mmCIF file of C-alpha atoms in Angstrom:
data_model
loop_
_atom_site.group_PDB
_atom_site.id
_atom_site.type_symbol
_atom_site.label_atom_id
_atom_site.label_comp_id
_atom_site.label_asym_id
_atom_site.label_seq_id
_atom_site.Cartn_x
_atom_site.Cartn_y
_atom_site.Cartn_z
ATOM 1 C CA UNK A 74 143.113 132.676 119.146
ATOM 2 C CA UNK A 75 144.096 131.183 115.787
ATOM 3 C CA UNK A 76 147.235 133.287 115.469
ATOM 4 C CA UNK A 77 148.275 132.474 119.049
ATOM 5 C CA UNK A 78 148.005 128.721 118.473
ATOM 6 C CA UNK A 79 149.912 128.963 115.204
ATOM 7 C CA UNK A 80 152.683 131.060 116.718
ATOM 8 C CA UNK A 81 153.131 128.459 119.420
ATOM 9 C CA UNK A 82 153.148 125.708 116.840
ATOM 10 C CA UNK A 83 155.997 126.869 114.672
ATOM 11 C CA UNK A 84 158.110 127.809 117.711
ATOM 12 C CA UNK A 85 161.422 129.310 116.661
ATOM 13 C CA UNK A 86 161.917 127.572 113.333
ATOM 14 C CA UNK A 87 162.131 130.237 110.586
ATOM 15 C CA UNK A 88 161.336 129.403 106.997
ATOM 16 C CA UNK A 89 163.413 132.212 105.521
ATOM 17 C CA UNK A 90 165.752 131.350 102.634
ATOM 18 C CA UNK A 91 169.167 130.030 103.620
ATOM 19 C CA UNK A 92 171.971 132.527 103.068
ATOM 20 C CA UNK A 93 174.908 130.672 104.622
ATOM 21 C CA UNK A 94 175.820 127.645 102.542
ATOM 22 C CA UNK A 95 177.647 126.022 105.402
ATOM 23 C CA UNK A 96 174.327 125.518 107.164
ATOM 24 C CA UNK A 97 173.183 123.140 104.409
ATOM 25 C CA UNK A 98 174.656 119.644 104.510
ATOM 26 C CA UNK A 99 173.177 118.573 101.176
ATOM 27 C CA UNK A 100 171.526 115.259 100.352
ATOM 28 C CA UNK A 101 172.704 112.578 97.961
ATOM 29 C CA UNK A 102 170.659 112.118 94.812
ATOM 30 C CA UNK A 103 168.256 109.182 94.813
ATOM 31 C CA UNK A 104 166.598 107.454 97.743
ATOM 32 C CA UNK A 105 167.851 107.926 101.268
ATOM 33 C CA UNK A 106 166.880 108.853 104.782
ATOM 34 C CA UNK A 107 168.079 111.059 107.595
ATOM 35 C CA UNK A 108 167.264 111.609 111.254
ATOM 36 C CA UNK A 109 165.699 114.895 112.255
ATOM 37 C CA UNK A 110 166.264 115.794 115.916
ATOM 38 C CA UNK A 111 162.924 117.407 116.688
ATOM 39 C CA UNK A 112 163.518 120.192 119.217
ATOM 40 C CA UNK A 113 159.889 120.214 120.331
ATOM 41 C CA UNK A 114 159.508 116.531 121.256
ATOM 42 C CA UNK A 115 163.188 115.680 121.828
ATOM 43 C CA UNK A 116 162.652 112.683 119.534
ATOM 44 C CA UNK A 117 164.537 111.541 116.456
ATOM 45 C CA UNK A 118 162.243 111.520 113.410
ATOM 46 C CA UNK A 119 163.199 109.335 110.465
ATOM 47 C CA UNK A 120 162.634 111.172 107.184
ATOM 48 C CA UNK A 121 162.752 109.090 104.003
ATOM 49 C CA UNK A 122 163.438 111.131 100.910
ATOM 50 C CA UNK A 123 163.876 110.936 97.186
ATOM 51 C CA UNK A 124 165.962 113.603 95.500
ATOM 52 C CA UNK A 125 165.724 113.470 91.695
ATOM 53 C CA UNK A 126 168.934 113.295 89.691
ATOM 54 C CA UNK A 127 168.295 116.732 88.191
ATOM 55 C CA UNK A 128 167.455 118.373 91.501
ATOM 56 C CA UNK A 129 167.786 122.137 91.720
ATOM 57 C CA UNK A 130 166.668 124.796 94.180
ATOM 58 C CA UNK A 131 163.477 125.525 92.226
ATOM 59 C CA UNK A 132 162.101 121.983 92.465
ATOM 60 C CA UNK A 133 158.714 121.666 94.260
ATOM 61 C CA UNK A 134 158.696 119.874 97.601
ATOM 62 C CA UNK A 135 156.105 117.208 98.434
ATOM 63 C CA UNK A 136 155.590 115.947 101.972
ATOM 64 C CA UNK A 137 154.077 112.466 101.816
ATOM 65 C CA UNK A 138 152.147 111.089 104.791
ATOM 66 C CA UNK A 139 152.240 107.334 105.242
ATOM 67 C CA UNK A 140 149.312 105.105 106.115
ATOM 68 C CA UNK A 141 148.200 102.990 109.049
ATOM 69 C CA UNK A 142 151.277 100.734 108.953
ATOM 70 C CA UNK A 143 153.606 103.723 109.503
ATOM 71 C CA UNK A 144 155.520 102.539 106.426
ATOM 72 C CA UNK A 145 157.094 105.818 105.362
ATOM 73 C CA UNK A 146 159.872 104.088 103.440
ATOM 74 C CA UNK A 147 157.372 102.158 101.294
ATOM 75 C CA UNK A 148 155.389 105.328 100.630
ATOM 76 C CA UNK A 149 158.590 107.100 99.580
ATOM 77 C CA UNK A 150 159.386 104.197 97.269
ATOM 78 C CA UNK A 151 155.973 104.459 95.603
ATOM 79 C CA UNK A 152 156.841 108.030 94.567
ATOM 80 C CA UNK A 153 160.352 107.403 93.193
ATOM 81 C CA UNK A 154 159.521 106.771 89.530
ATOM 82 C CA UNK A 155 157.068 109.640 89.325
ATOM 83 C CA UNK A 156 159.161 112.105 91.337
ATOM 84 C CA UNK A 157 162.078 111.506 88.965
ATOM 85 C CA UNK A 158 159.865 111.935 85.919
ATOM 86 C CA UNK A 159 157.933 114.979 87.172
ATOM 87 C CA UNK A 160 160.766 116.687 89.046
ATOM 88 C CA UNK A 161 159.523 116.555 92.645
ATOM 89 C CA UNK A 162 161.514 116.496 95.888
ATOM 90 C CA UNK A 163 159.884 113.912 98.181
ATOM 91 C CA UNK A 164 159.991 113.916 101.994
ATOM 92 C CA UNK A 165 158.194 111.135 103.884
ATOM 93 C CA UNK A 166 158.547 111.474 107.672
ATOM 94 C CA UNK A 167 157.754 108.466 109.844
ATOM 95 C CA UNK A 168 155.433 109.021 112.799
ATOM 96 C CA UNK A 169 156.363 106.261 115.226
ATOM 97 C CA UNK A 170 153.732 104.518 117.332
ATOM 98 C CA UNK A 171 155.882 105.196 120.404
ATOM 99 C CA UNK A 172 155.702 108.984 120.034
ATOM 100 C CA UNK A 173 152.293 109.137 118.299
ATOM 101 C CA UNK A 174 150.395 106.057 119.529
ATOM 102 C CA UNK A 175 147.172 104.734 118.061
ATOM 103 C CA UNK A 176 144.556 106.508 116.032
ATOM 104 C CA UNK A 177 144.477 109.406 118.471
ATOM 105 C CA UNK A 178 148.219 109.897 118.238
ATOM 106 C CA UNK A 179 148.478 109.713 114.452
ATOM 107 C CA UNK A 180 145.186 109.864 112.505
ATOM 108 C CA UNK A 181 143.704 112.503 114.801
ATOM 109 C CA UNK A 182 146.919 114.500 115.010
ATOM 110 C CA UNK A 183 147.698 114.008 118.724
ATOM 111 C CA UNK A 184 145.666 117.132 119.485
ATOM 112 C CA UNK A 185 144.130 115.523 122.565
ATOM 113 C CA UNK A 186 146.015 113.793 125.349
ATOM 114 C CA UNK A 187 145.267 110.075 125.695
ATOM 115 C CA UNK A 188 146.045 108.526 129.073
ATOM 116 C CA UNK A 189 145.067 104.926 128.366
ATOM 117 C CA UNK A 190 145.243 102.355 125.597
ATOM 118 C CA UNK A 191 141.492 102.709 125.057
ATOM 119 C CA UNK A 192 141.743 106.479 124.671
ATOM 120 C CA UNK A 193 144.675 106.139 122.262
ATOM 121 C CA UNK A 194 142.422 104.266 119.809
ATOM 122 C CA UNK A 195 140.724 107.567 118.952
ATOM 123 C CA UNK A 196 137.080 106.559 119.273
ATOM 124 C CA UNK A 197 135.987 108.907 122.053
ATOM 125 C CA UNK A 198 136.046 112.576 122.946
ATOM 126 C CA UNK A 199 138.964 113.456 125.231
ATOM 127 C CA UNK A 200 139.138 116.422 127.567
ATOM 128 C CA UNK A 201 142.771 117.505 127.838
ATOM 129 C CA UNK A 202 144.502 118.993 124.797
ATOM 130 C CA UNK A 203 148.192 118.599 124.087
ATOM 131 C CA UNK A 204 150.317 121.716 123.488
ATOM 132 C CA UNK A 205 150.566 122.480 119.747
ATOM 133 C CA UNK A 206 154.221 121.480 119.542
ATOM 134 C CA UNK A 207 153.184 117.872 120.266
ATOM 135 C CA UNK A 208 150.682 117.722 117.414
ATOM 136 C CA UNK A 209 151.467 115.675 114.316
ATOM 137 C CA UNK A 210 150.531 118.751 112.300
ATOM 138 C CA UNK A 211 153.236 121.003 113.693
ATOM 139 C CA UNK A 212 155.886 118.320 113.212
ATOM 140 C CA UNK A 213 155.092 118.394 109.488
ATOM 141 C CA UNK A 214 155.928 122.091 109.466
ATOM 142 C CA UNK A 215 159.137 121.505 111.414
ATOM 143 C CA UNK A 216 160.278 118.772 108.996
ATOM 144 C CA UNK A 217 159.791 121.225 106.138
ATOM 145 C CA UNK A 218 161.669 123.989 107.959
ATOM 146 C CA UNK A 219 164.550 121.642 108.807
ATOM 147 C CA UNK A 220 164.814 120.489 105.182
ATOM 148 C CA UNK A 221 165.138 124.025 103.853
ATOM 149 C CA UNK A 222 167.453 125.151 106.620
ATOM 150 C CA UNK A 223 169.796 122.179 106.949
ATOM 151 C CA UNK A 224 169.319 119.564 104.207
ATOM 152 C CA UNK A 225 169.141 121.118 100.733
ATOM 153 C CA UNK A 226 168.952 124.596 99.308
ATOM 154 C CA UNK A 227 165.438 125.218 98.002
ATOM 155 C CA UNK A 228 163.795 128.482 97.024
ATOM 156 C CA UNK A 229 160.234 127.381 97.702
ATOM 157 C CA UNK A 230 158.662 128.720 100.885
ATOM 158 C CA UNK A 231 155.702 126.349 100.522
ATOM 159 C CA UNK A 232 155.204 122.630 99.961
ATOM 160 C CA UNK A 233 152.527 120.239 98.741
ATOM 161 C CA UNK A 234 151.078 117.870 101.318
ATOM 162 C CA UNK A 235 149.824 114.459 100.217
ATOM 163 C CA UNK A 236 148.280 111.772 102.394
ATOM 164 C CA UNK A 237 146.685 108.429 101.551
ATOM 165 C CA UNK A 238 144.487 106.314 103.846
ATOM 166 C CA UNK A 239 145.436 107.117 107.438
ATOM 167 C CA UNK A 240 147.744 109.777 106.002
ATOM 168 C CA UNK A 241 144.727 111.345 104.291
ATOM 169 C CA UNK A 242 143.005 111.528 107.645
ATOM 170 C CA UNK A 243 146.007 113.397 109.029
ATOM 171 C CA UNK A 244 146.071 115.667 105.972
ATOM 172 C CA UNK A 245 142.452 116.818 106.145
ATOM 173 C CA UNK A 246 142.728 117.512 109.873
ATOM 174 C CA UNK A 247 145.997 119.331 109.224
ATOM 175 C CA UNK A 248 144.001 121.642 106.933
ATOM 176 C CA UNK A 249 141.527 122.220 109.734
ATOM 177 C CA UNK A 250 144.006 122.959 112.519
ATOM 178 C CA UNK A 251 146.744 124.602 110.437
ATOM 179 C CA UNK A 252 145.017 126.777 107.823
ATOM 180 C CA UNK A 253 147.910 129.248 107.906
ATOM 181 C CA UNK A 254 150.603 126.618 107.376
ATOM 182 C CA UNK A 255 153.179 126.650 104.579
ATOM 183 C CA UNK A 256 151.226 124.073 102.568
ATOM 184 C CA UNK A 257 150.616 125.342 99.032
ATOM 185 C CA UNK A 258 147.885 122.760 98.514
ATOM 186 C CA UNK A 259 146.733 119.623 100.299
ATOM 187 C CA UNK A 260 145.863 116.438 98.407
ATOM 188 C CA UNK A 261 143.740 113.988 100.385
ATOM 189 C CA UNK A 262 143.646 110.466 98.972
ATOM 190 C CA UNK A 263 141.049 107.915 100.072
ATOM 191 C CA UNK A 264 140.424 108.811 103.687
ATOM 192 C CA UNK A 265 138.265 106.230 105.459
ATOM 193 C CA UNK A 266 136.216 108.844 107.318
ATOM 194 C CA UNK A 267 136.323 112.528 108.144
ATOM 195 C CA UNK A 268 136.064 115.096 110.899
ATOM 196 C CA UNK A 269 133.186 117.264 109.724
ATOM 197 C CA UNK A 270 133.277 121.050 110.240
ATOM 198 C CA UNK A 271 130.119 120.662 112.302
ATOM 199 C CA UNK A 272 129.757 122.125 115.809
ATOM 200 C CA UNK A 273 126.743 119.915 116.569
ATOM 201 C CA UNK A 274 128.851 116.722 116.532
ATOM 202 C CA UNK A 275 131.554 115.954 119.083
ATOM 203 C CA UNK A 276 135.173 115.284 118.173
ATOM 204 C CA UNK A 277 136.456 113.257 116.416
ATOM 205 C CA UNK A 278 133.487 113.114 114.011
ATOM 206 C CA UNK A 279 132.759 116.836 114.381
ATOM 207 C CA UNK A 280 134.333 119.858 116.054
ATOM 208 C CA UNK A 281 132.162 120.331 119.129
ATOM 209 C CA UNK A 282 134.404 120.639 122.166
ATOM 210 C CA UNK A 283 137.499 121.693 120.196
ATOM 211 C CA UNK A 284 138.355 125.146 121.570
ATOM 212 C CA UNK A 285 140.880 126.265 118.951
ATOM 213 C CA UNK A 286 138.523 125.760 115.979
ATOM 214 C CA UNK A 287 136.724 129.083 116.052
ATOM 215 C CA UNK A 288 134.802 130.755 113.228
ATOM 216 C CA UNK A 289 137.809 132.515 111.705
ATOM 217 C CA UNK A 290 139.821 129.270 111.692
ATOM 218 C CA UNK A 291 137.014 127.384 109.946
ATOM 219 C CA UNK A 292 136.736 130.115 107.306
ATOM 220 C CA UNK A 293 140.476 129.924 106.609
ATOM 221 C CA UNK A 294 140.304 126.122 106.436
ATOM 222 C CA UNK A 295 137.458 126.205 103.905
ATOM 223 C CA UNK A 296 139.351 128.738 101.792
ATOM 224 C CA UNK A 297 142.542 126.661 101.703
ATOM 225 C CA UNK A 298 143.307 124.943 98.359
ATOM 226 C CA UNK A 299 142.552 121.245 98.755
ATOM 227 C CA UNK A 300 141.936 118.312 96.427
ATOM 228 C CA UNK A 301 139.867 115.376 97.662
ATOM 229 C CA UNK A 302 140.529 112.147 95.795
ATOM 230 C CA UNK A 303 138.594 108.896 95.906
ATOM 231 C CA UNK A 304 139.158 105.751 93.873
ATOM 232 C CA UNK A 305 136.111 104.835 91.849
ATOM 233 C CA UNK A 306 136.684 101.142 92.671
ATOM 234 C CA UNK A 307 137.451 101.807 96.353
ATOM 235 C CA UNK A 308 134.042 100.564 97.477
ATOM 236 C CA UNK A 309 134.829 97.634 99.786
ATOM 237 C CA UNK A 310 132.980 97.646 103.099
ATOM 238 C CA UNK A 311 133.994 94.177 104.346
ATOM 239 C CA UNK A 312 137.497 93.064 105.350
ATOM 240 C CA UNK A 313 138.695 96.652 105.467
ATOM 241 C CA UNK A 314 140.094 98.895 108.195
ATOM 242 C CA UNK A 315 137.593 101.616 107.315
ATOM 243 C CA UNK A 316 135.850 102.679 110.523
ATOM 244 C CA UNK A 317 132.366 101.258 111.040
ATOM 245 C CA UNK A 318 130.640 103.266 113.770
ATOM 246 C CA UNK A 319 127.255 104.939 113.620
ATOM 247 C CA UNK A 320 128.747 108.421 113.170
ATOM 248 C CA UNK A 321 131.263 107.236 110.566
ATOM 249 C CA UNK A 322 128.551 105.329 108.690
ATOM 250 C CA UNK A 323 126.407 108.464 108.692
ATOM 251 C CA UNK A 324 128.997 109.891 106.284
ATOM 252 C CA UNK A 325 128.346 107.077 103.784
ATOM 253 C CA UNK A 326 128.919 103.378 103.244
ATOM 254 C CA UNK A 327 132.125 103.597 101.193
ATOM 255 C CA UNK A 328 135.149 105.886 100.899
ATOM 256 C CA UNK A 329 133.672 107.279 97.698
ATOM 257 C CA UNK A 330 130.419 108.216 99.442
ATOM 258 C CA UNK A 331 132.144 109.569 102.546
ATOM 259 C CA UNK A 332 134.476 111.755 100.527
ATOM 260 C CA UNK A 333 131.574 113.167 98.522
ATOM 261 C CA UNK A 334 129.617 113.795 101.739
ATOM 262 C CA UNK A 335 132.567 115.626 103.307
ATOM 263 C CA UNK A 336 133.023 117.811 100.232
ATOM 264 C CA UNK A 337 129.346 118.685 99.884
ATOM 265 C CA UNK A 338 128.967 119.455 103.599
ATOM 266 C CA UNK A 339 132.018 121.736 103.521
ATOM 267 C CA UNK A 340 130.811 123.525 100.395
ATOM 268 C CA UNK A 341 127.418 124.106 101.978
ATOM 269 C CA UNK A 342 129.094 125.334 105.160
ATOM 270 C CA UNK A 343 131.184 127.831 103.176
ATOM 271 C CA UNK A 344 128.061 129.136 101.446
ATOM 272 C CA UNK A 345 126.292 129.603 104.781
ATOM 273 C CA UNK A 346 129.310 131.441 106.159
ATOM 274 C CA UNK A 347 129.685 133.538 102.972
ATOM 275 C CA UNK A 348 133.342 132.603 102.765
ATOM 276 C CA UNK A 349 135.668 131.365 100.037
ATOM 277 C CA UNK A 350 135.721 127.678 99.153
ATOM 278 C CA UNK A 351 138.773 126.451 97.241
ATOM 279 C CA UNK A 352 138.344 122.676 97.326
ATOM 280 C CA UNK A 353 138.028 120.211 94.469
ATOM 281 C CA UNK A 354 136.649 116.672 94.541
ATOM 282 C CA UNK A 355 137.574 114.076 91.935
ATOM 283 C CA UNK A 356 136.799 110.371 91.639
ATOM 284 C CA UNK A 357 139.456 108.365 89.774
ATOM 285 C CA UNK A 358 137.857 105.597 87.663
ATOM 286 C CA UNK A 359 139.100 102.072 88.325
ATOM 287 C CA UNK A 360 141.357 103.019 91.253
ATOM 288 C CA UNK A 361 141.091 100.785 94.337
ATOM 289 C CA UNK A 362 142.361 101.485 97.852
ATOM 290 C CA UNK A 363 145.947 101.393 96.663
ATOM 291 C CA UNK A 364 148.501 104.178 97.124
ATOM 292 C CA UNK A 365 150.420 102.799 94.134
ATOM 293 C CA UNK A 366 147.418 103.470 91.900
ATOM 294 C CA UNK A 367 146.791 106.992 93.218
ATOM 295 C CA UNK A 368 150.410 108.198 93.384
ATOM 296 C CA UNK A 369 150.940 108.639 89.593
ATOM 297 C CA UNK A 370 147.911 110.907 89.366
ATOM 298 C CA UNK A 371 148.899 112.930 92.448
ATOM 299 C CA UNK A 372 152.461 113.394 91.176
ATOM 300 C CA UNK A 373 151.301 114.628 87.778
ATOM 301 C CA UNK A 374 148.721 116.938 89.355
ATOM 302 C CA UNK A 375 151.311 118.523 91.674
ATOM 303 C CA UNK A 376 153.837 118.955 88.858
ATOM 304 C CA UNK A 377 151.273 120.753 86.712
ATOM 305 C CA UNK A 378 150.104 122.927 89.610
ATOM 306 C CA UNK A 379 153.679 123.889 90.477
ATOM 307 C CA UNK A 380 154.532 125.154 86.984
#
């Protein structure tokens, strides 16, 4: 089942190296943006990018997922200094609230079909799934394919995926639903809560009732390289958008506790399944719930990993 879902997801968008230069328009150095005409959704997707001044075809690619405010441009801007210094090509697609409404449409990946405003908030289990080409996760893959095919020549067949806040929620669910993606490694920064790989808990807090997450998919997800980051000073529980429901609170009181709980549960699950576990969990001292504070670390980590 896993291979069938993935084949449907990537559709007809090859990731093979570009051989015909005329297919590549090229991007200007520095900050910019372009519109990607997504063939799956028939929507225009704004992609904000930063191309370092010394860009070449061997430069690593980082896809950056914005937060709750859908502020892809601001997230791109937070990477500019560090992308230039570390030599990273940055792509930050914007997931509009019109195409991907509410928490269900963005944070939860648009896997399930919401038919009302209440359902779009992403607090309850939904019955009908969307086809994979409508998922947030598959759009990430299509943005990457379009970049390599039409925007700039690049020899890398993989990318690094980074998400902070709501983007981190997307990123860890991306790992779950797309374990055979082209992501080299996934960096998850300060997610407010998690979908646990636990069949005894219903979606979105667990995976009960999610037909495509079978045993082989979960094994591949646990084996995928992933770095979980939490800010050591990201401990606010009042005046925050962090979800406060009984099942979310069961994961811990703060983002630090919830991230540790998610990591430890996944590691235990991998041991029980006798499968590989390639995750890391780090707490960054003094870092609050600020993408600007976490970005320098993430950029340096990716640059070192890509060498």
